[in-house]
Tab-separated table of C-alpha atoms and ligand atoms in Angstrom:
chain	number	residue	atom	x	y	z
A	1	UNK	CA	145.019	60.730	7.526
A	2	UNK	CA	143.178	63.088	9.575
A	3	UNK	CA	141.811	61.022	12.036
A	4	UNK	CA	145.231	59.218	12.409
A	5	UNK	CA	146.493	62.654	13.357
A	6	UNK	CA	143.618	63.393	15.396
A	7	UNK	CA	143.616	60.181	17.294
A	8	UNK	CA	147.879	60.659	18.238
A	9	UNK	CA	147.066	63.989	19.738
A	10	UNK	CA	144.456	62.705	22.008
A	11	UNK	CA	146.407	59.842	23.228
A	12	UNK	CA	149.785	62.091	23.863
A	13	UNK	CA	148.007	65.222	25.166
A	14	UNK	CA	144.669	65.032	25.284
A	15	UNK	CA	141.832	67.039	23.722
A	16	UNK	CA	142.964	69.700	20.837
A	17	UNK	CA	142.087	72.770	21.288
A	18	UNK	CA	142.554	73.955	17.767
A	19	UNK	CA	142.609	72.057	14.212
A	20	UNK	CA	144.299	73.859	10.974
A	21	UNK	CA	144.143	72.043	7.793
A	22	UNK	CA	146.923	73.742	5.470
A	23	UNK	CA	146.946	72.684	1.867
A	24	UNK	CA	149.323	72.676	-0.705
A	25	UNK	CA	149.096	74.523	-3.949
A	26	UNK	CA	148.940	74.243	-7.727
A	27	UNK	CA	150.009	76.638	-10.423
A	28	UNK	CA	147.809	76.985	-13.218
A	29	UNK	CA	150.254	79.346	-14.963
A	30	UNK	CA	152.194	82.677	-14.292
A	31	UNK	CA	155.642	80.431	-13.134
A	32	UNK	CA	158.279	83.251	-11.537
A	33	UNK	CA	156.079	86.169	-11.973
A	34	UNK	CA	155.050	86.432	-8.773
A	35	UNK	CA	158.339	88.020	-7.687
A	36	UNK	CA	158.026	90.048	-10.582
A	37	UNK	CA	155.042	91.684	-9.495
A	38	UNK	CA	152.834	89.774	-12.217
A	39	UNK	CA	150.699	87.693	-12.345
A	40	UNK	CA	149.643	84.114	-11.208
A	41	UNK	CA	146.679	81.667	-11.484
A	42	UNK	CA	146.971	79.109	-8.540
A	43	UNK	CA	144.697	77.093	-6.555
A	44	UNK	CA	144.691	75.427	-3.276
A	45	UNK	CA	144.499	71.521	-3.557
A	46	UNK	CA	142.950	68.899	-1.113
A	47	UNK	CA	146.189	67.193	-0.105
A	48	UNK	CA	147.539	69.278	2.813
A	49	UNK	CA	148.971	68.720	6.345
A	50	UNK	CA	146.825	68.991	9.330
A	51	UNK	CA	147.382	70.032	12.862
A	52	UNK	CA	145.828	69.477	15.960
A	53	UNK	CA	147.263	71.415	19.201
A	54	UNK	CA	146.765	73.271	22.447
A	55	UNK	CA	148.296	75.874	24.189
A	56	UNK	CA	150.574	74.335	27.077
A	57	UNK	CA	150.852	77.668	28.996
A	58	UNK	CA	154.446	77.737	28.893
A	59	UNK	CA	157.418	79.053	26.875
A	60	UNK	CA	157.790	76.113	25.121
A	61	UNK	CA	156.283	73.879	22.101
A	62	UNK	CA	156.202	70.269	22.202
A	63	UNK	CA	156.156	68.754	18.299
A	64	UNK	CA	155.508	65.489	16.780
A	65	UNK	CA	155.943	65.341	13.192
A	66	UNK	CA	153.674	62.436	12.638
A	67	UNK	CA	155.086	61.845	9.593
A	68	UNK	CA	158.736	60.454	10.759
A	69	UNK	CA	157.422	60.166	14.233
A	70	UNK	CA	159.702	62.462	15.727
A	71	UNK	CA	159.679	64.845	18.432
A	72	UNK	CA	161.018	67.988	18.989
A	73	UNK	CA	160.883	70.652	22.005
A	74	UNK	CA	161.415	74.032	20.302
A	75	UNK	CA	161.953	76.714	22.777
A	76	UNK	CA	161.695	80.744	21.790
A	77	UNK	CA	165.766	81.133	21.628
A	78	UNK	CA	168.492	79.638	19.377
A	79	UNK	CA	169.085	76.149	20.457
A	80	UNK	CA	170.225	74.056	17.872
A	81	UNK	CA	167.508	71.964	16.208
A	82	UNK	CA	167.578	68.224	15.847
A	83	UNK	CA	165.101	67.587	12.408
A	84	UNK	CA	164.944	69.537	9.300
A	85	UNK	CA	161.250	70.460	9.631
A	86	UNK	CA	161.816	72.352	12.738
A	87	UNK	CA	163.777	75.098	10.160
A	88	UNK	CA	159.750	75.424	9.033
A	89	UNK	CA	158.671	76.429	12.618
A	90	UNK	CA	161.394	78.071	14.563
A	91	UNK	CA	161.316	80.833	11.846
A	92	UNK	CA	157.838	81.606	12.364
A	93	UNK	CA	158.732	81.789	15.964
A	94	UNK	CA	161.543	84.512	14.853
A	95	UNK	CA	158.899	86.192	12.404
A	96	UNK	CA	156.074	86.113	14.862
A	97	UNK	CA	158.708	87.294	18.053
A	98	UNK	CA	157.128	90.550	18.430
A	99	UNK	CA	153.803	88.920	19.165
A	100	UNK	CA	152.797	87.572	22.835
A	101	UNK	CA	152.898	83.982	22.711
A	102	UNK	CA	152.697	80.850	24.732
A	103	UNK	CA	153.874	77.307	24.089
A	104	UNK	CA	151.560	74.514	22.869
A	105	UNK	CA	151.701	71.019	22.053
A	106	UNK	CA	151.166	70.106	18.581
A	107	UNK	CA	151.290	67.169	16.550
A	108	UNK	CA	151.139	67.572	12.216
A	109	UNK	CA	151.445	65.701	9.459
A	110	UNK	CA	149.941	65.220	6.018
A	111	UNK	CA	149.791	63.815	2.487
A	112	UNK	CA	151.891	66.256	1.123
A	113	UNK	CA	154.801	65.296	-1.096
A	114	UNK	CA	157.955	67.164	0.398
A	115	UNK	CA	160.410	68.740	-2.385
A	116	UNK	CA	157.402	68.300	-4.973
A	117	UNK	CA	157.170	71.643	-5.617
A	118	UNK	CA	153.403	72.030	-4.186
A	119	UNK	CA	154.390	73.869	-1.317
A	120	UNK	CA	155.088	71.360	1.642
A	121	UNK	CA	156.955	73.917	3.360
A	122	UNK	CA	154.978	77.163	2.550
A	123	UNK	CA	151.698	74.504	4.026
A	124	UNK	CA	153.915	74.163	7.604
A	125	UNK	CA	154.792	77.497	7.599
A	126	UNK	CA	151.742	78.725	6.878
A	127	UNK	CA	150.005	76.421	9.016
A	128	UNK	CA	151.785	77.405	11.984
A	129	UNK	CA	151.221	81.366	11.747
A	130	UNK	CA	147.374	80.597	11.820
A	131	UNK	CA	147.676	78.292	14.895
A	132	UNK	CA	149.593	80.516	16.922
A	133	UNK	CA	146.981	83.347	15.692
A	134	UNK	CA	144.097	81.083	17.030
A	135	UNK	CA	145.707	79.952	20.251
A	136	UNK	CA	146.982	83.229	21.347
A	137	UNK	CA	144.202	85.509	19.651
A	138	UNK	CA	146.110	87.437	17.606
A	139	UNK	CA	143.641	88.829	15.869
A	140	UNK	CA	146.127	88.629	12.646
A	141	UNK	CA	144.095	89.868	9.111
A	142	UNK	CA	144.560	88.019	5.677
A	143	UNK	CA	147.148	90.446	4.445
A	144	UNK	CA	148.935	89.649	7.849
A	145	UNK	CA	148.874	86.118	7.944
A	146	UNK	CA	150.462	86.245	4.384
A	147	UNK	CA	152.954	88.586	5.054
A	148	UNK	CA	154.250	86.850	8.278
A	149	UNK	CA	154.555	83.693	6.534
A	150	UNK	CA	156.393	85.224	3.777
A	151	UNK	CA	158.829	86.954	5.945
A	152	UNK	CA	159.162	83.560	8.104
A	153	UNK	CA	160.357	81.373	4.695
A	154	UNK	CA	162.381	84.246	3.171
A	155	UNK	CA	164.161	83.039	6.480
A	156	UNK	CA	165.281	79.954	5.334
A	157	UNK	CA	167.422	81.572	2.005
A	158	UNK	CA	164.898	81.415	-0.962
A	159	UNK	CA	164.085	84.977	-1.872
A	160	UNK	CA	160.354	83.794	-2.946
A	161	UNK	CA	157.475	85.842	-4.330
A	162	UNK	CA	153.920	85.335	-2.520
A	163	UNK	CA	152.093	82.453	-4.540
A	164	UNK	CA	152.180	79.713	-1.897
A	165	UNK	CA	151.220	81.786	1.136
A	166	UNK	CA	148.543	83.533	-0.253
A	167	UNK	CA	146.803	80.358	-2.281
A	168	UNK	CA	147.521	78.234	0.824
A	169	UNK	CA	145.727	80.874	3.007
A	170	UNK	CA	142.929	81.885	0.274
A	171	UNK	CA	142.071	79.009	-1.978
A	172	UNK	CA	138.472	78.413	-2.574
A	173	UNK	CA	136.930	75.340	-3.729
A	174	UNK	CA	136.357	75.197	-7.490
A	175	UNK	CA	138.037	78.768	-8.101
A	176	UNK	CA	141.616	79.716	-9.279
A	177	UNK	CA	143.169	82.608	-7.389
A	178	UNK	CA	144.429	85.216	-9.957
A	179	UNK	CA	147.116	87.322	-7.988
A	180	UNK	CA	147.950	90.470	-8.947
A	181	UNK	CA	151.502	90.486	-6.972
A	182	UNK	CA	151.871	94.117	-7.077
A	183	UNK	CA	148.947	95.276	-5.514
A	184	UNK	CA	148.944	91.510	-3.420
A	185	UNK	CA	145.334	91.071	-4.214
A	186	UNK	CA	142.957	88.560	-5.826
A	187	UNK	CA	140.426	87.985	-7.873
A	188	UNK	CA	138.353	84.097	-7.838
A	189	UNK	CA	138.015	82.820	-11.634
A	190	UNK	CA	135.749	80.000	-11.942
A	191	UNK	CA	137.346	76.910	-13.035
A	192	UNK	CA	133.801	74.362	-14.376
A	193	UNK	CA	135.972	71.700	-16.358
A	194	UNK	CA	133.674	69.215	-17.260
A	195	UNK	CA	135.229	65.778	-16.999
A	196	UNK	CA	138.304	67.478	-17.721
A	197	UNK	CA	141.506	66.791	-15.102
A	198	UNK	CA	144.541	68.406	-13.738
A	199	UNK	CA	147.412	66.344	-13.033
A	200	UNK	CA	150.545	66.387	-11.228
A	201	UNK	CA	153.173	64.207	-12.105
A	202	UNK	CA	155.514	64.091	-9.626
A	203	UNK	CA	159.334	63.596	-11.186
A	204	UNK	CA	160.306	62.535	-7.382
A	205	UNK	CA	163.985	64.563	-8.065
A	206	UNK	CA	165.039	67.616	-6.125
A	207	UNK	CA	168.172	69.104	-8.011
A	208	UNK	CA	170.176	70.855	-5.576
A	209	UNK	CA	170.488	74.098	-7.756
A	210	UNK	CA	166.737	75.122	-6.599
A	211	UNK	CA	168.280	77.563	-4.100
A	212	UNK	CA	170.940	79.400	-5.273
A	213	UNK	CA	169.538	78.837	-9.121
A	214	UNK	CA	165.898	80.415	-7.881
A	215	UNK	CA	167.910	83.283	-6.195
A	216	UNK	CA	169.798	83.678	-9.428
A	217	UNK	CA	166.879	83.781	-11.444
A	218	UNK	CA	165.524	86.517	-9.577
A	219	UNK	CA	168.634	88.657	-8.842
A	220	UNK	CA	169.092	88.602	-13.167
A	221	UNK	CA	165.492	90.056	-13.420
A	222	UNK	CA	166.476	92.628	-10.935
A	223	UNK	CA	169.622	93.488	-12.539
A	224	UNK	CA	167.542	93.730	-16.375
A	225	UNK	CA	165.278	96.300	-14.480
A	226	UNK	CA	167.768	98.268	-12.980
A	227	UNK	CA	169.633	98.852	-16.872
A	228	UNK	CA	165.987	99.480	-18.463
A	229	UNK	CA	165.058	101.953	-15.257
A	230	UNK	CA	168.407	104.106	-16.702
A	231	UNK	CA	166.489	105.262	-19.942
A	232	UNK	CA	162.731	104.118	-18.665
A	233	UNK	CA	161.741	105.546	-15.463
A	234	UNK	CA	158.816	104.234	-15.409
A	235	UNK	CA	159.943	100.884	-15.241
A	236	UNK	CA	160.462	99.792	-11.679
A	237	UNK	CA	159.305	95.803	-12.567
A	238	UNK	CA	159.400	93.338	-15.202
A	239	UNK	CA	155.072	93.775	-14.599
A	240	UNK	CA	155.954	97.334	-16.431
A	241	UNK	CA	156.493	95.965	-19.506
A	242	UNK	CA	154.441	94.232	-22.286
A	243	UNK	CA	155.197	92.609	-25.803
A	244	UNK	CA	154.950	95.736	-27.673
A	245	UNK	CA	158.091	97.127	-25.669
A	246	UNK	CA	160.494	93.918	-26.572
A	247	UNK	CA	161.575	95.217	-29.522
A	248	UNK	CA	162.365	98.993	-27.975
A	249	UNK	CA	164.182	97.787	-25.258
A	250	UNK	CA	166.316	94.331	-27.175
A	251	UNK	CA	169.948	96.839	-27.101
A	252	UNK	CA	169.513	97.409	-23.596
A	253	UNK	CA	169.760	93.855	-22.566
A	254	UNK	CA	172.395	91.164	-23.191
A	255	UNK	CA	171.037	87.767	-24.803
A	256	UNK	CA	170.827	86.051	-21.752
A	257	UNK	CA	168.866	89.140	-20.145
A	258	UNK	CA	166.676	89.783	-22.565
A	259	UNK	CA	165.390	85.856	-22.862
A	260	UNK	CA	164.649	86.306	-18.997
A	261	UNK	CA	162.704	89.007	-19.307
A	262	UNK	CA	160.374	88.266	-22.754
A	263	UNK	CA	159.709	85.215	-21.232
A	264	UNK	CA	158.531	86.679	-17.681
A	265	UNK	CA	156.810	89.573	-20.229
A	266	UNK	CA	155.059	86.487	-22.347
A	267	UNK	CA	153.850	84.418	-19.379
A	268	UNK	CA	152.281	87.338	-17.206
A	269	UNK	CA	150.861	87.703	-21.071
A	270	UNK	CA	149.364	83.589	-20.896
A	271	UNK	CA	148.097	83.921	-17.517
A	272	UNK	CA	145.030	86.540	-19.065
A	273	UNK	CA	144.834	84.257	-22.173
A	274	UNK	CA	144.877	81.343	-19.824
A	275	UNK	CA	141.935	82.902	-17.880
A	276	UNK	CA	140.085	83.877	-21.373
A	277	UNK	CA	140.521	80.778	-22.879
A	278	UNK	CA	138.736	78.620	-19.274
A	279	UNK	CA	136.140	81.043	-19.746
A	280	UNK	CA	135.392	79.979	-22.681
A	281	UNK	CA	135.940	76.414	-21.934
A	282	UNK	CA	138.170	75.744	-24.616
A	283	UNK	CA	140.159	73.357	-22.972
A	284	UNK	CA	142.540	72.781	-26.381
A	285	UNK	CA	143.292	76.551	-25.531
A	286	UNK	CA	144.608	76.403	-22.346
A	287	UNK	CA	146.780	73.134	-23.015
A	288	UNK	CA	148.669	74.749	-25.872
A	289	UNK	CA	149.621	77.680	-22.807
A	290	UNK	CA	150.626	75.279	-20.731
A	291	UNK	CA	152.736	73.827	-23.393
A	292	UNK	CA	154.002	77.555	-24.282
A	293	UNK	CA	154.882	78.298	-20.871
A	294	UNK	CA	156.923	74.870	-20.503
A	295	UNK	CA	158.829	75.964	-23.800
A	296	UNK	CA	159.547	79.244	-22.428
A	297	UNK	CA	160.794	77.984	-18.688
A	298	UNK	CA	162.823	75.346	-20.653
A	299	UNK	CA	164.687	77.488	-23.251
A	300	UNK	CA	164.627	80.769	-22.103
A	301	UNK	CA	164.407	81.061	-18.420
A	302	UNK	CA	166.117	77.903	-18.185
A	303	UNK	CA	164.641	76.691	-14.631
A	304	UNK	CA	164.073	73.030	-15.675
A	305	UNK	CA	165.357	69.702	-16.501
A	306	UNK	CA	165.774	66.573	-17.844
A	307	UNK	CA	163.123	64.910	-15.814
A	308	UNK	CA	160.361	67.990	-16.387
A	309	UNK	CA	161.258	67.484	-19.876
A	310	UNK	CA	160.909	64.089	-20.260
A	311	UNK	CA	157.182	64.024	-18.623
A	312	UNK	CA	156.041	67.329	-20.691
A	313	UNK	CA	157.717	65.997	-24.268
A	314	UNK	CA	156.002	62.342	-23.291
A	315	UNK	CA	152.394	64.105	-23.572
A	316	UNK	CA	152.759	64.749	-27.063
A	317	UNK	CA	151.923	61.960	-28.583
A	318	UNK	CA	148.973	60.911	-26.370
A	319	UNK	CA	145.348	62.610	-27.287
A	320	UNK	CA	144.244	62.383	-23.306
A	321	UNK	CA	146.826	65.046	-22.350
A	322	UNK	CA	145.518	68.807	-23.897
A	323	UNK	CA	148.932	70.408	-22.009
A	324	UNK	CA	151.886	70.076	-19.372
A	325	UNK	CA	154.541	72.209	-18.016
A	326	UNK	CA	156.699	72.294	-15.340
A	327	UNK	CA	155.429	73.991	-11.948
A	328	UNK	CA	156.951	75.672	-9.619
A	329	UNK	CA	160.011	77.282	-9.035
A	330	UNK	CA	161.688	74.483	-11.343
A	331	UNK	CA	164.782	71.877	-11.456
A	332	UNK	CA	162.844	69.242	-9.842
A	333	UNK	CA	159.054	68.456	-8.569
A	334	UNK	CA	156.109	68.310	-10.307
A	335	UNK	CA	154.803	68.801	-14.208
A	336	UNK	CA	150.820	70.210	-13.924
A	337	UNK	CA	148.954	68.333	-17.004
A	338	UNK	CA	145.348	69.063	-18.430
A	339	UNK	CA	143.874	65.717	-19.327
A	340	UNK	CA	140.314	65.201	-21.096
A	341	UNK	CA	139.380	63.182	-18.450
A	342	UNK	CA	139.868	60.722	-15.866
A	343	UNK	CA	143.191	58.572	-16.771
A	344	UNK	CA	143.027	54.795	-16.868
A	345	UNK	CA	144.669	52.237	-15.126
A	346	UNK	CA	147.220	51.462	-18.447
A	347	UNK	CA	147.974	54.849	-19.052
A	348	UNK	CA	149.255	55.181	-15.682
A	349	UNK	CA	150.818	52.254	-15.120
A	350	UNK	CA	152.616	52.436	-19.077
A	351	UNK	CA	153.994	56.088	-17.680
A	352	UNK	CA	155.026	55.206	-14.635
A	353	UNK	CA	156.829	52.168	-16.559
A	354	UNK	CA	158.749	53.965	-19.168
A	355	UNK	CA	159.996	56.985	-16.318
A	356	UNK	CA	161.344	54.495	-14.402
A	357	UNK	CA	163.311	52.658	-17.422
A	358	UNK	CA	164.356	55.907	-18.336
A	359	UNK	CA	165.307	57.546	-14.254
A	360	UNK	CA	165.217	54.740	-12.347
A	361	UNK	CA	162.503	56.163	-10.484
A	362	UNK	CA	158.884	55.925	-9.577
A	363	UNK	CA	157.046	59.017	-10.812
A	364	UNK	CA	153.681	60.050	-8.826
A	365	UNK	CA	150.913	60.770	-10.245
A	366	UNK	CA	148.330	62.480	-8.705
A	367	UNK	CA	144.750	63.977	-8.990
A	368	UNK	CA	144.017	67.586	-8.041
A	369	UNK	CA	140.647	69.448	-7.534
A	370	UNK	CA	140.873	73.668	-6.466
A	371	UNK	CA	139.734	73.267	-2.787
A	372	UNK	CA	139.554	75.703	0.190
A	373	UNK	CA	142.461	77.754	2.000
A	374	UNK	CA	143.563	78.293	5.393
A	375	UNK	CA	140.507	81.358	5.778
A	376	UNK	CA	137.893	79.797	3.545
A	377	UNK	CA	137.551	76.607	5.206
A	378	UNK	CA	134.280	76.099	6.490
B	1	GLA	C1	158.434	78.935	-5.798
B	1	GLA	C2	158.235	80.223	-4.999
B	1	GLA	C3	157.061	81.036	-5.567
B	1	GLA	C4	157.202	81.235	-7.068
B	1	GLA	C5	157.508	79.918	-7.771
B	1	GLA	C6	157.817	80.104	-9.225
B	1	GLA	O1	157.343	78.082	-5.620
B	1	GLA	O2	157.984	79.931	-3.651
B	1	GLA	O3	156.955	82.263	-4.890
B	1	GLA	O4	158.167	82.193	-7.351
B	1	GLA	O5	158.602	79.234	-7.178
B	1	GLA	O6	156.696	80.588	-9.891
């Protein structure tokens, strides 16, 4: 994929003068925490897009998506755009606009699944800040490059937390990131799983509710901790809470409330146990998590759906698969699944089967090692 990316570059414009390889991400556990200031357990994966460019020395960019071989010339102001992806780009333009920068050439593409929930857009985005940081020496730190990115896809209407940006930039090969979101800093955790697997199984559906039902999801949280912050100063997040303090604060909250916030309470909860449990390499451990937090996004923050559901509850009965659960921000993409070991040919093939009798779809189903970010690539 690289080289096919590599080799179009040459041919159109010549030498690169810079490469980025941004990858997507995975999510462990800690599922919409991050915007609770919690915490989450992702890792960078080896499926990514890649981008070779150079600066052009003028005030424009020339863009081939490599993908859908089209071209776009984006220029600094509001002209209307022609493809969808160029969203991705012009708003780190807009988030990067007090920065001097000149136009480049640049042609990307990848192996990323787009609407899979594994961060195609937080990988262009992303991808994009550290080019222009390269070509026009920007001299932009980790904390920056983050930040920009976040404030360039908040652009686009999702009010996300910080999980894709800062895995895509910081992911380190064989190593989960655990993110403390409130303090926007990480520790490595050593993930050694034997010839055990993650999985993604990609449902290939995209409801449309991932926008405004994310958005929801997040202004409900707000609202719970703006009622508990009237008799509990000292809350100020859903982070600031624990399972002792469920009970004490149930009459505060209406049902519907108080499910959102015991489950964000119990998964910030798994993602330690999640991290105790690898330590110990007890793999059975960590499935039965995964399982819990699928429950918990199912029933009680209700971010899932019939397709999630149908991959997670079709794990049960088969001894390879130790745990699945949705990931992501939900209604749509991928399930994450911890497997005993490499899957054979029938399994595959008999899932693949009995999703499509059931969806009419294809499902995906794809392999994924932690690998290196943005910053540790070497
Ligand atoms: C999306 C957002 C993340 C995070 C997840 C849910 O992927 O971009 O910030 O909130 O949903 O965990």
């Amino acid at each position: 994929m690289k080289e096919i990316i590599l080799k179009t570059f040459t041919e159109k414009f010549g030498s690169p003068g810079t490469a980025i390889f941004a990858p997507g991400r995975a999510n462990i556990i800690g599922e919409h925490t991050d915007y609770n200031e919690g915490f989450v357990l992702p890792f960078a994966i080896g499926q990514g897009v890649w981008f070779y460019a150079k600066s052009n020395e003028k005030s424009h960019f020339t863009i081939l998506a490599y993908d859908t071989n089209e071209e776009a010339v984006l220029t600094q102001d509001n002209s209307a755009l022609k493809y969808g992806w160029e969203k991705y780009f012009r708003q780190v333009l807009t988030a990067l606009s007090g920065y001097n920068i000149t136009g480049a050439d640049i042609v990307f593409g990848g192996d990323l699944s787009i609407g899979a929930g594994i961060s195609s857009s937080s990988a262009i985005t992303c991808g994009f800040v550290a080019l222009l940081n390269q070509l026009n020496d920007l001299h932009l730190n980790a904390d920056e490059l983050v930040n920009k990115s976040v404030e360039a896809e908040r652009g686009y209407g999702v009010r996300g937390g910080i999980m894709d940006q800062y895995s895509i930039f910081n992911g380190k090969k064989d190593k989960a990131i655990l993110i403390d979101c409130r303090t926007n800093s990480h520790q490595y955790v050593d993930i050694e799983m034997g010839e055990h697997q993650f999985y993604l199984i990609n449902t290939n559906v995209k409801h449309n509710l991932i926008h405004t039902d994310y958005n929801n999801r997040r202004a409900e949280c707000e609202q719970a901790v703006s009622l508990l912050n009237q008799n509990y100063r000292e809350i100020n997040a859903l982070r600031d809470l624990t399972i002792s303090d469920l009970p004490k604060i149930r009459m505060m909250l209406d049902d519907l409330l108080f499910n959102r916030v015991s489950f964000v309470v119990q998964e910030n909860r798994r993602v330690m146990q999640t991290i105790q449990a690898l330590t110990d390499k007890n793999y059975a451990a960590v499935g039965e998590l995964l399982y819990a937090s699928h429950d918990g996004l199912a029933q009680m923050y209700q971010v899932s759906c019939e397709e999630l559901d149908w991959l997670v509850n079709y794990t049960f009965d088969d001894e390879q698969f130790l745990g699945a659960r949705m990931m992501g921000g939900g209604f749509g993409g991928c399930t994450i699944n911890l497997t005993t070991g490499i899957l054979d040919h029938n399994t595959v093939s008999d899932r693949e089967k009995k999703y499509k009798d059931r969806f009419g779809i294809k499902p995906d189903i794809i392999r994924v090692h932690c690998e290196n970010g943005i910053l540790n690539k070497v």
